[in-house]
Each structure stands twice: as C-alpha cells, then as structure tokens.
C-alpha cells in the first residue's frame, strides 16, 4: 500500500499529512497563522516564513505520529513547489529535501493548484466521473478555471485579471470593518443582510472565461465610505484601510450584496465553460469553495454533478498535496532533488514538463 508524507507551506498554513493508497487520509495537521496575520489584515510574507520555520518540525512529527507510521513505512515524500510566497515555500521545500536526503525516499514537488483539485479525491462520497472535468479553483491567491482532460493534464481556460476571489472577500471584509480572513466573516454577516439592498456591478471581461473583481471592490468602497471632498482629502488608490466608514450603511446588506455579485460572476462563467467544453462534472475547490451561497448557486445552475471538498479540505492543507502526489507517483514521476520554489505556476497541458523527469 503506497503511503506518502506531504508538506504544504505555500502561504500562511504550515501543514503536513500522511496519505495512503485510495487516496485515503491517515493524518492531516494544519497549524494556522491566521491570528498572527489578523492584526495586519492580510498575510505578511516575512512573518509567514519565520512562523513556518518555527513549527514545521513539530507539525511533521505530529502528522507522522497521528498516522502511526515510521519513515520506513513511507514510499514517497511530497511538498508544495508553487505557486505561493517564495519565502514560505522554501521552508517546506528545504525541510522535505532534508528528509529525502536522510531517508532516501523519492520526493515530488507538487503544484498547489493541482493540490486543490485533488482535495476532491479525499471526499468520502467522491466517485470520480469520466473526464473531461471542469475545475474552478477559488482561493485567497487564485481564481482559475481549468479543463481537466486526464489525471495531471489541464487546459487553463481563464482566471482573474485582477484580484482573486478570496482576496476580494478579504479586502472588502477589511473595508467594512470585519476581521481577517474576510470570507467567513462576510458569509456570516451576509446572513442577516438583504442581497438586493445594493446593486453592485457584475464585471464583464474580454476573455470569455476570465473574472474581474477589482471593480466590485471599488463599488463597495464607494458605497460604504465617506467620499473625500477636496484634493487635500483624497486618499491614495488602494488605501481602503484608512477610509472613513459612513455610519448610515448597513454592513450586513453590503456583505450580502457583495457576496451575491461575486458568486454570481463565478457561477455564470463556470456554467458557460461547462457547456462550451461539454464536461462530465464540475469540481469546486480552494478556500472560497467553503462558501455556502457559492455551493448552492453553482449546484442549482448546473445540470451536471458538482463536487465540493469537505470543509476542512477547502482551505490550504497538505492532504490535498499528498492526494495529487499519489497520482503523480503512480504515473512514474519523481522530482530531481535540486528543484526550486516557483512563485507563479499555472496549470497547463503538462504541468511538470520542465520540472519532473520520468524515473
Ligand atoms: O485556499 P486558501 O486557504 O488559501 C490560498 O491558497 O489562498 O484560501 C483562503 C481564502 C481567504 O481569502 C478566505 O477569505 C477565503 O479563502 N474563504 C472564504 C470562506 N472561507 C475561506 N471565502 C468565502 N466564504 C467562505 N466561507
Ligand atoms: Zn490554496
């Protein structure tokens, strides 16, 4: 039975997991830095890498202990190679390389976006449909629409041309005075709001399968902040943090209106791509896939099966990296030990063409 230890440190979660053939979850440990970054209203890269370095050893040890495995029981190691914050990625990559040297186990550098897709394979009710599949990956760093033709074979159809969906949630959350991360906070605030109270824009993009959320963010900013009168009072672009909030605005209505507009854009574009490419099912993944309204609206709009990960596997975790590695390993891939972190790395026909050599 193939068993893999996977490590993920691409952003602000230090995570390790043990995955066995299936793929099946043996352990899944996530040390979140959310409290550390909350005071800055977003992820502070330098602090993130330092915090990863402090806890990675303990997180990996815990994942091994909870799975009740020894290094001798493992068949491979996997680590997120990118995309992500380079300083954060390097902590996980260097730790994994050290383990590979010490144990002699093969190491696989895994694409984080592919990892999000493979979070679906860890859902207990996931009976993989036939290819092609359409994947919508929506997180704090990414909003990508990709056609999955086979295991490991993708065609990127589009993505955001400005803010990622989760980033828009986080920025708008900060703007309306909600705690970081904005996604869950906005979802909660929206429960008592009227989504019709504001009519926020649904952005059009040149690319059929692209998204744009910065106009929506600006519209929310205009609706909730006191507009500067003279030149002297003008705020710098993007300085939404210091804008004064109007006191006659219902924050719950704003949250509901924003969530409605953003999810509608995601749903419309995903449905268009699902129809144009005659896919067999749609996979929704990434932190924003935890959003109930998005799940409901997309499920109702599609006349195809929609698969969503279990809630703990929506946000960053190492289990999904292990699941992706399981299929990579099965296909005979290994990474050379001198591979480097990749800050940006899109899904493509052959994600690993330059990165991995067949063993
Ligand atoms: O996948 P993830 O943990 O990290 C990245 O790879 O970026 O996603 C984190 C993002 C954050 O922007 C957070 O606000 C968003 O996912 N998020 C949500 C919800 N839960 C997390 N957005 C909307 N609704 C939610 N319930
Ligand atoms: Zn992610």
mmCIF file of C-alpha atoms and ligand atoms in Angstrom:
data_model
loop_
_atom_site.group_PDB
_atom_site.id
_atom_site.type_symbol
_atom_site.label_atom_id
_atom_site.label_comp_id
_atom_site.label_asym_id
_atom_site.label_seq_id
_atom_site.Cartn_x
_atom_site.Cartn_y
_atom_site.Cartn_z
ATOM 1 C CA UNK A 1 0.000 0.000 0.000
ATOM 2 C CA UNK A 2 1.555 3.296 -1.120
ATOM 3 C CA UNK A 3 1.995 5.770 1.721
ATOM 4 C CA UNK A 4 3.098 9.382 1.248
ATOM 5 C CA UNK A 5 4.065 12.137 3.700
ATOM 6 C CA UNK A 6 3.065 15.522 2.253
ATOM 7 C CA UNK A 7 4.074 19.027 3.355
ATOM 8 C CA UNK A 8 2.443 22.358 2.447
ATOM 9 C CA UNK A 9 3.798 25.828 3.345
ATOM 10 C CA UNK A 10 2.863 27.976 0.342
ATOM 11 C CA UNK A 11 1.058 30.720 2.247
ATOM 12 C CA UNK A 12 0.044 31.030 5.887
ATOM 13 C CA UNK A 13 -0.715 27.459 6.943
ATOM 14 C CA UNK A 14 2.037 25.058 7.990
ATOM 15 C CA UNK A 15 0.618 21.663 7.116
ATOM 16 C CA UNK A 16 1.635 18.012 6.966
ATOM 17 C CA UNK A 17 -0.398 14.907 6.170
ATOM 18 C CA UNK A 18 0.027 11.209 5.586
ATOM 19 C CA UNK A 19 -1.911 9.706 2.678
ATOM 20 C CA UNK A 20 -2.286 6.052 1.813
ATOM 21 C CA UNK A 21 -3.447 4.456 -1.432
ATOM 22 C CA UNK A 22 -7.041 5.248 -2.261
ATOM 23 C CA UNK A 23 -6.062 8.051 -1.747
ATOM 24 C CA UNK A 24 -7.082 7.892 1.904
ATOM 25 C CA UNK A 25 -6.319 10.266 4.729
ATOM 26 C CA UNK A 26 -4.216 8.861 7.598
ATOM 27 C CA UNK A 27 -3.493 12.198 9.282
ATOM 28 C CA UNK A 28 -3.965 15.860 8.423
ATOM 29 C CA UNK A 29 -2.298 18.501 10.621
ATOM 30 C CA UNK A 30 -2.686 22.230 9.910
ATOM 31 C CA UNK A 31 -1.056 24.950 12.033
ATOM 32 C CA UNK A 32 -2.766 28.169 11.011
ATOM 33 C CA UNK A 33 -1.066 31.550 11.271
ATOM 34 C CA UNK A 34 -4.357 33.383 10.929
ATOM 35 C CA UNK A 35 -4.108 35.062 14.352
ATOM 36 C CA UNK A 36 -0.601 36.256 13.552
ATOM 37 C CA UNK A 37 -1.678 37.966 10.330
ATOM 38 C CA UNK A 38 -5.087 39.202 11.508
ATOM 39 C CA UNK A 39 -3.535 42.320 13.031
ATOM 40 C CA UNK A 40 -2.225 43.310 9.566
ATOM 41 C CA UNK A 41 -5.484 42.481 7.778
ATOM 42 C CA UNK A 42 -3.627 40.156 5.395
ATOM 43 C CA UNK A 43 -0.698 37.753 5.106
ATOM 44 C CA UNK A 44 2.650 39.366 5.996
ATOM 45 C CA UNK A 45 5.187 37.316 3.940
ATOM 46 C CA UNK A 46 8.269 37.777 6.141
ATOM 47 C CA UNK A 47 6.368 36.794 9.277
ATOM 48 C CA UNK A 48 4.801 33.843 7.453
ATOM 49 C CA UNK A 49 8.124 32.224 6.547
ATOM 50 C CA UNK A 50 9.505 32.726 10.041
ATOM 51 C CA UNK A 51 6.393 31.170 11.588
ATOM 52 C CA UNK A 52 6.636 28.186 9.197
ATOM 53 C CA UNK A 53 10.257 27.621 10.243
ATOM 54 C CA UNK A 54 9.277 27.649 13.918
ATOM 55 C CA UNK A 55 6.612 24.960 13.703
ATOM 56 C CA UNK A 56 7.342 22.776 10.678
ATOM 57 C CA UNK A 57 9.311 20.177 12.554
ATOM 58 C CA UNK A 58 6.564 19.709 15.169
ATOM 59 C CA UNK A 59 3.796 19.678 12.539
ATOM 60 C CA UNK A 60 5.510 16.931 10.527
ATOM 61 C CA UNK A 61 6.208 14.897 13.687
ATOM 62 C CA UNK A 62 2.544 15.185 14.678
ATOM 63 C CA UNK A 63 1.331 14.066 11.239
ATOM 64 C CA UNK A 64 3.596 11.000 11.409
ATOM 65 C CA UNK A 65 2.527 10.185 14.984
ATOM 66 C CA UNK A 66 -1.203 10.576 14.287
ATOM 67 C CA UNK A 67 -0.896 8.302 11.247
ATOM 68 C CA UNK A 68 1.132 5.822 13.356
ATOM 69 C CA UNK A 69 3.803 5.458 10.688
ATOM 70 C CA UNK A 70 7.612 5.475 10.696
ATOM 71 C CA UNK A 71 9.751 6.815 7.855
ATOM 72 C CA UNK A 72 10.479 3.198 6.899
ATOM 73 C CA UNK A 73 6.741 2.744 6.185
ATOM 74 C CA UNK A 74 6.684 5.561 3.611
ATOM 75 C CA UNK A 75 7.015 5.193 -0.172
ATOM 76 C CA UNK A 76 7.490 8.862 -1.033
ATOM 77 C CA UNK A 77 7.582 12.449 0.203
ATOM 78 C CA UNK A 78 5.668 15.311 -1.401
ATOM 79 C CA UNK A 79 5.884 19.064 -0.951
ATOM 80 C CA UNK A 80 4.217 22.113 -2.479
ATOM 81 C CA UNK A 81 6.660 23.565 -5.007
ATOM 82 C CA UNK A 82 4.492 26.543 -6.033
ATOM 83 C CA UNK A 83 2.725 28.796 -6.716
ATOM 84 C CA UNK A 84 2.973 30.765 -3.483
ATOM 85 C CA UNK A 85 5.161 33.033 -1.381
ATOM 86 C CA UNK A 86 8.766 32.034 -2.115
ATOM 87 C CA UNK A 87 9.994 32.509 1.463
ATOM 88 C CA UNK A 88 7.177 30.307 2.741
ATOM 89 C CA UNK A 89 7.544 27.671 0.021
ATOM 90 C CA UNK A 90 11.270 27.377 0.734
ATOM 91 C CA UNK A 91 10.689 26.370 4.348
ATOM 92 C CA UNK A 92 8.623 23.344 3.301
ATOM 93 C CA UNK A 93 10.807 22.513 0.287
ATOM 94 C CA UNK A 94 14.061 22.603 2.244
ATOM 95 C CA UNK A 95 12.576 20.567 5.077
ATOM 96 C CA UNK A 96 11.304 17.968 2.587
ATOM 97 C CA UNK A 97 14.647 17.864 0.749
ATOM 98 C CA UNK A 98 16.386 17.252 4.076
ATOM 99 C CA UNK A 99 14.017 14.380 4.810
ATOM 100 C CA UNK A 100 14.558 12.952 1.314
ATOM 101 C CA UNK A 101 18.345 13.033 1.768
ATOM 102 C CA UNK A 102 18.121 11.456 5.209
ATOM 103 C CA UNK A 103 15.678 8.699 4.271
ATOM 104 C CA UNK A 104 16.478 8.088 0.608
ATOM 105 C CA UNK A 105 12.775 8.381 -0.217
ATOM 106 C CA UNK A 106 11.721 9.869 -3.580
ATOM 107 C CA UNK A 107 10.431 13.455 -3.365
ATOM 108 C CA UNK A 108 7.719 15.023 -5.512
ATOM 109 C CA UNK A 109 7.321 18.802 -5.890
ATOM 110 C CA UNK A 110 3.595 19.405 -6.321
ATOM 111 C CA UNK A 111 1.636 22.266 -7.891
ATOM 112 C CA UNK A 112 -0.569 23.855 -5.213
ATOM 113 C CA UNK A 113 -3.450 24.445 -7.657
ATOM 114 C CA UNK A 114 -3.388 20.804 -8.683
ATOM 115 C CA UNK A 115 -3.422 20.007 -4.963
ATOM 116 C CA UNK A 116 -6.665 21.974 -4.510
ATOM 117 C CA UNK A 117 -8.230 19.964 -7.356
ATOM 118 C CA UNK A 118 -7.178 16.687 -5.743
ATOM 119 C CA UNK A 119 -8.818 17.653 -2.443
ATOM 120 C CA UNK A 120 -11.932 16.224 -4.130
ATOM 121 C CA UNK A 121 -10.364 12.781 -4.307
ATOM 122 C CA UNK A 122 -10.271 12.748 -0.495
ATOM 123 C CA UNK A 123 -14.016 13.308 -0.124
ATOM 124 C CA UNK A 124 -15.606 10.067 1.039
ATOM 125 C CA UNK A 125 -18.517 10.401 -1.407
ATOM 126 C CA UNK A 126 -16.325 11.160 -4.449
ATOM 127 C CA UNK A 127 -16.731 8.565 -7.142
ATOM 128 C CA UNK A 128 -14.638 10.045 -9.923
ATOM 129 C CA UNK A 129 -16.743 10.795 -13.009
ATOM 130 C CA UNK A 130 -15.382 10.416 -16.546
ATOM 131 C CA UNK A 131 -13.103 13.104 -17.964
ATOM 132 C CA UNK A 132 -13.214 15.862 -19.066
ATOM 133 C CA UNK A 133 -13.912 17.667 -15.811
ATOM 134 C CA UNK A 134 -14.064 21.407 -15.182
ATOM 135 C CA UNK A 135 -12.267 22.750 -12.103
ATOM 136 C CA UNK A 136 -12.985 26.126 -10.522
ATOM 137 C CA UNK A 137 -10.250 26.913 -8.001
ATOM 138 C CA UNK A 138 -11.084 29.952 -5.896
ATOM 139 C CA UNK A 139 -8.813 30.908 -3.017
ATOM 140 C CA UNK A 140 -7.017 33.846 -1.460
ATOM 141 C CA UNK A 141 -4.305 33.761 -4.106
ATOM 142 C CA UNK A 142 -6.057 32.286 -7.135
ATOM 143 C CA UNK A 143 -9.217 32.199 -9.209
ATOM 144 C CA UNK A 144 -8.675 29.725 -12.012
ATOM 145 C CA UNK A 145 -10.935 27.874 -14.383
ATOM 146 C CA UNK A 146 -9.295 24.785 -15.854
ATOM 147 C CA UNK A 147 -10.377 21.907 -18.010
ATOM 148 C CA UNK A 148 -9.054 18.643 -16.598
ATOM 149 C CA UNK A 149 -8.648 16.254 -19.510
ATOM 150 C CA UNK A 150 -6.947 13.415 -17.649
ATOM 151 C CA UNK A 151 -5.085 12.961 -14.396
ATOM 152 C CA UNK A 152 -2.426 15.687 -14.484
ATOM 153 C CA UNK A 153 -3.466 17.098 -17.877
ATOM 154 C CA UNK A 154 -5.080 20.540 -17.836
ATOM 155 C CA UNK A 155 -6.095 23.329 -20.171
ATOM 156 C CA UNK A 156 -6.280 26.667 -18.436
ATOM 157 C CA UNK A 157 -9.456 28.358 -19.684
ATOM 158 C CA UNK A 158 -9.215 31.592 -17.718
ATOM 159 C CA UNK A 159 -8.837 33.216 -14.375
ATOM 160 C CA UNK A 160 -8.922 36.520 -12.613
ATOM 161 C CA UNK A 161 -7.416 39.504 -14.368
ATOM 162 C CA UNK A 162 -7.007 41.390 -11.076
ATOM 163 C CA UNK A 163 -7.957 40.271 -7.548
ATOM 164 C CA UNK A 164 -8.506 36.616 -6.647
ATOM 165 C CA UNK A 165 -11.995 35.829 -5.298
ATOM 166 C CA UNK A 166 -10.736 35.210 -1.750
ATOM 167 C CA UNK A 167 -8.576 38.319 -1.939
ATOM 168 C CA UNK A 168 -11.710 40.323 -2.847
ATOM 169 C CA UNK A 169 -13.502 38.817 0.170
ATOM 170 C CA UNK A 170 -10.528 39.716 2.386
ATOM 171 C CA UNK A 171 -10.187 43.287 1.056
ATOM 172 C CA UNK A 172 -13.912 44.019 1.268
ATOM 173 C CA UNK A 173 -14.032 42.467 4.732
ATOM 174 C CA UNK A 174 -11.279 44.805 5.875
ATOM 175 C CA UNK A 175 -13.022 47.735 4.212
ATOM 176 C CA UNK A 176 -16.280 47.160 6.084
ATOM 177 C CA UNK A 177 -14.533 46.546 9.388
ATOM 178 C CA UNK A 178 -14.763 42.736 9.602
ATOM 179 C CA UNK A 179 -11.936 40.530 10.920
ATOM 180 C CA UNK A 180 -9.420 38.703 8.703
ATOM 181 C CA UNK A 181 -9.969 36.445 6.815
ATOM 182 C CA UNK A 182 -12.874 38.279 5.210
ATOM 183 C CA UNK A 183 -14.512 35.259 3.522
ATOM 184 C CA UNK A 184 -16.041 33.533 6.538
ATOM 185 C CA UNK A 185 -16.732 36.905 8.216
ATOM 186 C CA UNK A 186 -18.607 38.247 5.180
ATOM 187 C CA UNK A 187 -20.521 34.994 4.804
ATOM 188 C CA UNK A 188 -21.648 35.269 8.406
ATOM 189 C CA UNK A 189 -22.513 38.981 8.224
ATOM 190 C CA UNK A 190 -24.460 38.391 4.981
ATOM 191 C CA UNK A 191 -26.845 36.007 6.723
ATOM 192 C CA UNK A 192 -28.788 38.907 8.198
ATOM 193 C CA UNK A 193 -28.436 41.160 5.135
ATOM 194 C CA UNK A 194 -30.550 41.867 2.074
ATOM 195 C CA UNK A 195 -28.638 40.979 -1.120
ATOM 196 C CA UNK A 196 -30.904 43.315 -3.128
ATOM 197 C CA UNK A 197 -30.274 46.409 -0.993
ATOM 198 C CA UNK A 198 -27.274 47.364 -3.140
ATOM 199 C CA UNK A 199 -26.835 46.669 -6.793
ATOM 200 C CA UNK A 200 -23.127 46.035 -7.172
ATOM 201 C CA UNK A 201 -21.642 45.560 -10.678
ATOM 202 C CA UNK A 202 -21.127 42.157 -12.317
ATOM 203 C CA UNK A 203 -17.907 42.741 -14.257
ATOM 204 C CA UNK A 204 -17.543 41.876 -17.932
ATOM 205 C CA UNK A 205 -14.128 40.774 -19.167
ATOM 206 C CA UNK A 206 -12.661 40.436 -22.657
ATOM 207 C CA UNK A 207 -11.836 36.793 -22.132
ATOM 208 C CA UNK A 208 -14.918 34.543 -22.070
ATOM 209 C CA UNK A 209 -13.694 32.600 -19.049
ATOM 210 C CA UNK A 210 -11.947 35.340 -17.085
ATOM 211 C CA UNK A 211 -13.015 37.066 -13.881
ATOM 212 C CA UNK A 212 -12.519 40.594 -12.581
ATOM 213 C CA UNK A 213 -13.301 41.630 -9.025
ATOM 214 C CA UNK A 214 -11.490 44.937 -8.516
ATOM 215 C CA UNK A 215 -14.425 46.961 -9.928
ATOM 216 C CA UNK A 216 -16.737 45.244 -7.454
ATOM 217 C CA UNK A 217 -14.358 46.082 -4.613
ATOM 218 C CA UNK A 218 -14.255 49.737 -5.729
ATOM 219 C CA UNK A 219 -18.070 49.850 -5.929
ATOM 220 C CA UNK A 220 -18.292 48.567 -2.348
ATOM 221 C CA UNK A 221 -15.734 51.151 -1.265
ATOM 222 C CA UNK A 222 -17.793 53.949 -2.865
ATOM 223 C CA UNK A 223 -20.959 52.696 -1.204
ATOM 224 C CA UNK A 224 -19.603 52.474 2.313
ATOM 225 C CA UNK A 225 -17.025 55.234 2.697
ATOM 226 C CA UNK A 226 -17.297 58.963 3.116
ATOM 227 C CA UNK A 227 -16.263 60.411 -0.236
ATOM 228 C CA UNK A 228 -13.406 62.918 0.006
ATOM 229 C CA UNK A 229 -14.425 66.442 -0.971
ATOM 230 C CA UNK A 230 -11.273 68.475 -1.670
ATOM 231 C CA UNK A 231 -7.948 67.458 -3.226
ATOM 232 C CA UNK A 232 -6.299 67.580 0.156
ATOM 233 C CA UNK A 233 -8.533 64.816 1.466
ATOM 234 C CA UNK A 234 -8.078 62.489 -1.444
ATOM 235 C CA UNK A 235 -6.972 59.063 -0.432
ATOM 236 C CA UNK A 236 -4.271 57.212 -2.292
ATOM 237 C CA UNK A 237 -5.530 54.431 -4.570
ATOM 238 C CA UNK A 238 -5.808 51.163 -2.709
ATOM 239 C CA UNK A 239 -5.701 52.888 0.644
ATOM 240 C CA UNK A 240 -9.074 51.449 1.594
ATOM 241 C CA UNK A 241 -7.873 50.647 5.072
ATOM 242 C CA UNK A 242 -7.939 54.239 6.225
ATOM 243 C CA UNK A 243 -11.182 55.299 4.562
ATOM 244 C CA UNK A 244 -13.848 56.598 6.937
ATOM 245 C CA UNK A 245 -16.944 54.397 7.053
ATOM 246 C CA UNK A 246 -20.327 56.054 6.605
ATOM 247 C CA UNK A 247 -22.418 55.477 9.689
ATOM 248 C CA UNK A 248 -25.721 55.116 7.802
ATOM 249 C CA UNK A 249 -24.705 51.977 5.902
ATOM 250 C CA UNK A 250 -25.996 48.551 6.876
ATOM 251 C CA UNK A 251 -22.893 46.327 6.840
ATOM 252 C CA UNK A 252 -24.956 43.131 6.614
ATOM 253 C CA UNK A 253 -26.628 44.431 3.423
ATOM 254 C CA UNK A 254 -23.260 45.349 1.929
ATOM 255 C CA UNK A 255 -21.847 41.915 2.782
ATOM 256 C CA UNK A 256 -24.895 40.186 1.263
ATOM 257 C CA UNK A 257 -24.817 42.353 -1.879
ATOM 258 C CA UNK A 258 -21.096 41.818 -2.377
ATOM 259 C CA UNK A 259 -21.310 38.062 -1.830
ATOM 260 C CA UNK A 260 -24.235 37.873 -4.249
ATOM 261 C CA UNK A 261 -22.405 39.787 -7.003
ATOM 262 C CA UNK A 262 -19.146 37.876 -6.631
ATOM 263 C CA UNK A 263 -20.713 34.417 -6.550
ATOM 264 C CA UNK A 264 -22.955 35.271 -9.494
ATOM 265 C CA UNK A 265 -19.906 36.101 -11.636
ATOM 266 C CA UNK A 266 -18.234 32.822 -10.677
ATOM 267 C CA UNK A 267 -21.376 30.801 -11.373
ATOM 268 C CA UNK A 268 -22.139 32.421 -14.759
ATOM 269 C CA UNK A 269 -18.612 31.920 -16.104
ATOM 270 C CA UNK A 270 -18.334 28.368 -14.788
ATOM 271 C CA UNK A 271 -21.667 27.375 -16.350
ATOM 272 C CA UNK A 272 -20.598 28.875 -19.684
ATOM 273 C CA UNK A 273 -17.339 26.891 -19.676
ATOM 274 C CA UNK A 274 -19.080 23.694 -18.547
ATOM 275 C CA UNK A 275 -21.437 23.948 -21.530
ATOM 276 C CA UNK A 276 -18.824 25.024 -24.100
ATOM 277 C CA UNK A 277 -16.477 22.158 -23.216
ATOM 278 C CA UNK A 278 -19.159 19.517 -22.615
ATOM 279 C CA UNK A 279 -17.631 18.438 -19.311
ATOM 280 C CA UNK A 280 -18.970 15.485 -17.324
ATOM 281 C CA UNK A 281 -18.859 17.178 -13.912
ATOM 282 C CA UNK A 282 -17.599 20.309 -12.166
ATOM 283 C CA UNK A 283 -15.090 20.371 -9.306
ATOM 284 C CA UNK A 284 -15.104 23.363 -6.953
ATOM 285 C CA UNK A 285 -12.035 23.812 -4.739
ATOM 286 C CA UNK A 286 -9.970 26.347 -2.760
ATOM 287 C CA UNK A 287 -10.766 28.384 0.338
ATOM 288 C CA UNK A 288 -13.750 30.184 -1.225
ATOM 289 C CA UNK A 289 -15.358 26.819 -2.017
ATOM 290 C CA UNK A 290 -16.299 26.764 1.678
ATOM 291 C CA UNK A 291 -18.862 29.465 0.858
ATOM 292 C CA UNK A 292 -22.382 28.073 1.204
ATOM 293 C CA UNK A 293 -24.020 30.502 -1.214
ATOM 294 C CA UNK A 294 -21.467 29.678 -3.918
ATOM 295 C CA UNK A 295 -22.028 25.944 -3.419
ATOM 296 C CA UNK A 296 -25.810 26.363 -3.545
ATOM 297 C CA UNK A 297 -25.917 28.695 -6.555
ATOM 298 C CA UNK A 298 -23.463 26.657 -8.605
ATOM 299 C CA UNK A 299 -25.218 23.394 -7.757
ATOM 300 C CA UNK A 300 -28.576 24.864 -8.788
ATOM 301 C CA UNK A 301 -27.294 26.429 -12.021
ATOM 302 C CA UNK A 302 -25.512 23.347 -13.351
ATOM 303 C CA UNK A 303 -27.316 20.397 -14.861
ATOM 304 C CA UNK A 304 -24.212 18.315 -14.115
ATOM 305 C CA UNK A 305 -22.830 16.842 -10.915
ATOM 306 C CA UNK A 306 -20.962 19.373 -8.766
ATOM 307 C CA UNK A 307 -18.328 18.114 -6.337
ATOM 308 C CA UNK A 308 -17.076 20.165 -3.400
ATOM 309 C CA UNK A 309 -14.425 19.194 -0.856
ATOM 310 C CA UNK A 310 -15.296 18.573 2.797
ATOM 311 C CA UNK A 311 -14.953 21.885 4.680
ATOM 312 C CA UNK A 312 -11.573 21.161 6.376
ATOM 313 C CA UNK A 313 -10.061 20.433 2.965
ATOM 314 C CA UNK A 314 -11.285 23.647 1.264
ATOM 315 C CA UNK A 315 -8.585 25.874 2.727
ATOM 316 C CA UNK A 316 -4.878 25.069 2.461
ATOM 317 C CA UNK A 317 -3.804 21.671 3.757
ATOM 318 C CA UNK A 318 -1.169 19.036 2.983
ATOM 319 C CA UNK A 319 -3.650 16.187 2.477
ATOM 320 C CA UNK A 320 -4.566 17.569 -0.952
ATOM 321 C CA UNK A 321 -0.857 17.789 -1.847
ATOM 322 C CA UNK A 322 -0.498 14.130 -0.849
ATOM 323 C CA UNK A 323 -3.533 13.164 -2.951
ATOM 324 C CA UNK A 324 -2.108 14.911 -6.033
ATOM 325 C CA UNK A 325 1.268 13.276 -5.333
ATOM 326 C CA UNK A 326 -0.405 9.871 -5.167
ATOM 327 C CA UNK A 327 -1.454 10.160 -8.832
ATOM 328 C CA UNK A 328 1.894 11.682 -9.865
ATOM 329 C CA UNK A 329 3.780 8.841 -8.202
ATOM 330 C CA UNK A 330 1.506 6.272 -9.820
ATOM 331 C CA UNK A 331 2.307 7.849 -13.220
ATOM 332 C CA UNK A 332 6.021 7.369 -12.512
ATOM 333 C CA UNK A 333 7.010 10.955 -11.772
ATOM 334 C CA UNK A 334 9.839 11.961 -9.417
ATOM 335 C CA UNK A 335 11.394 15.406 -8.875
ATOM 336 C CA UNK A 336 15.147 15.907 -9.070
ATOM 337 C CA UNK A 337 16.406 16.949 -5.624
ATOM 338 C CA UNK A 338 17.613 20.349 -6.863
ATOM 339 C CA UNK A 339 14.179 21.675 -7.859
ATOM 340 C CA UNK A 340 13.373 25.264 -6.973
ATOM 341 C CA UNK A 341 10.364 27.053 -5.495
ATOM 342 C CA UNK A 342 8.065 28.582 -8.114
ATOM 343 C CA UNK A 343 6.271 31.799 -7.135
ATOM 344 C CA UNK A 344 3.926 31.509 -10.118
ATOM 345 C CA UNK A 345 2.995 28.295 -11.868
ATOM 346 C CA UNK A 346 -0.133 27.915 -13.956
ATOM 347 C CA UNK A 347 -1.932 24.684 -14.701
ATOM 348 C CA UNK A 348 -1.175 23.566 -18.251
ATOM 349 C CA UNK A 349 -1.201 20.593 -20.615
ATOM 350 C CA UNK A 350 1.864 19.228 -18.939
ATOM 351 C CA UNK A 351 2.318 20.992 -15.622
ATOM 352 C CA UNK A 352 5.515 19.092 -14.933
ATOM 353 C CA UNK A 353 7.184 19.271 -18.340
ATOM 354 C CA UNK A 354 10.166 21.301 -17.125
ATOM 355 C CA UNK A 355 10.031 20.223 -13.530
ATOM 356 C CA UNK A 356 9.987 16.498 -13.311
ATOM 357 C CA UNK A 357 11.766 13.725 -15.108
ATOM 358 C CA UNK A 358 10.278 10.306 -15.552
ATOM 359 C CA UNK A 359 12.131 7.814 -13.444
HETATM 360 O O1 LIG B 1 -7.169 28.098 -0.202
HETATM 361 P P1 LIG B 1 -6.870 29.094 0.863
HETATM 362 O O2 LIG B 1 -6.741 28.591 2.279
HETATM 363 O O3 LIG B 1 -5.521 29.843 0.594
HETATM 364 C C1 LIG B 1 -4.993 30.149 -0.662
HETATM 365 O O4 LIG B 1 -4.479 29.230 -1.348
HETATM 366 O O5 LIG B 1 -5.099 31.335 -0.996
HETATM 367 O O6 LIG B 1 -7.979 30.211 0.770
HETATM 368 C C2 LIG B 1 -8.099 31.253 1.705
HETATM 369 C C3 LIG B 1 -9.171 32.211 1.194
HETATM 370 C C4 LIG B 1 -9.253 33.510 2.002
HETATM 371 O O7 LIG B 1 -9.210 34.593 1.090
HETATM 372 C C5 LIG B 1 -10.597 33.409 2.703
HETATM 373 O O8 LIG B 1 -11.219 34.665 2.896
HETATM 374 C C6 LIG B 1 -11.387 32.542 1.745
HETATM 375 O O9 LIG B 1 -10.470 31.591 1.267
HETATM 376 N N1 LIG B 1 -12.506 31.864 2.401
HETATM 377 C C7 LIG B 1 -13.805 32.097 2.126
HETATM 378 C C8 LIG B 1 -14.574 31.308 3.026
HETATM 379 N N2 LIG B 1 -13.704 30.605 3.804
HETATM 380 C C9 LIG B 1 -12.438 30.957 3.408
HETATM 381 N N3 LIG B 1 -14.381 32.912 1.216
HETATM 382 C C10 LIG B 1 -15.735 32.952 1.181
HETATM 383 N N4 LIG B 1 -16.534 32.241 2.012
HETATM 384 C C11 LIG B 1 -16.002 31.402 2.944
HETATM 385 N N5 LIG B 1 -16.791 30.714 3.758
HETATM 386 ZN ZN1 LIG B 2 -4.623 27.387 -1.610
#
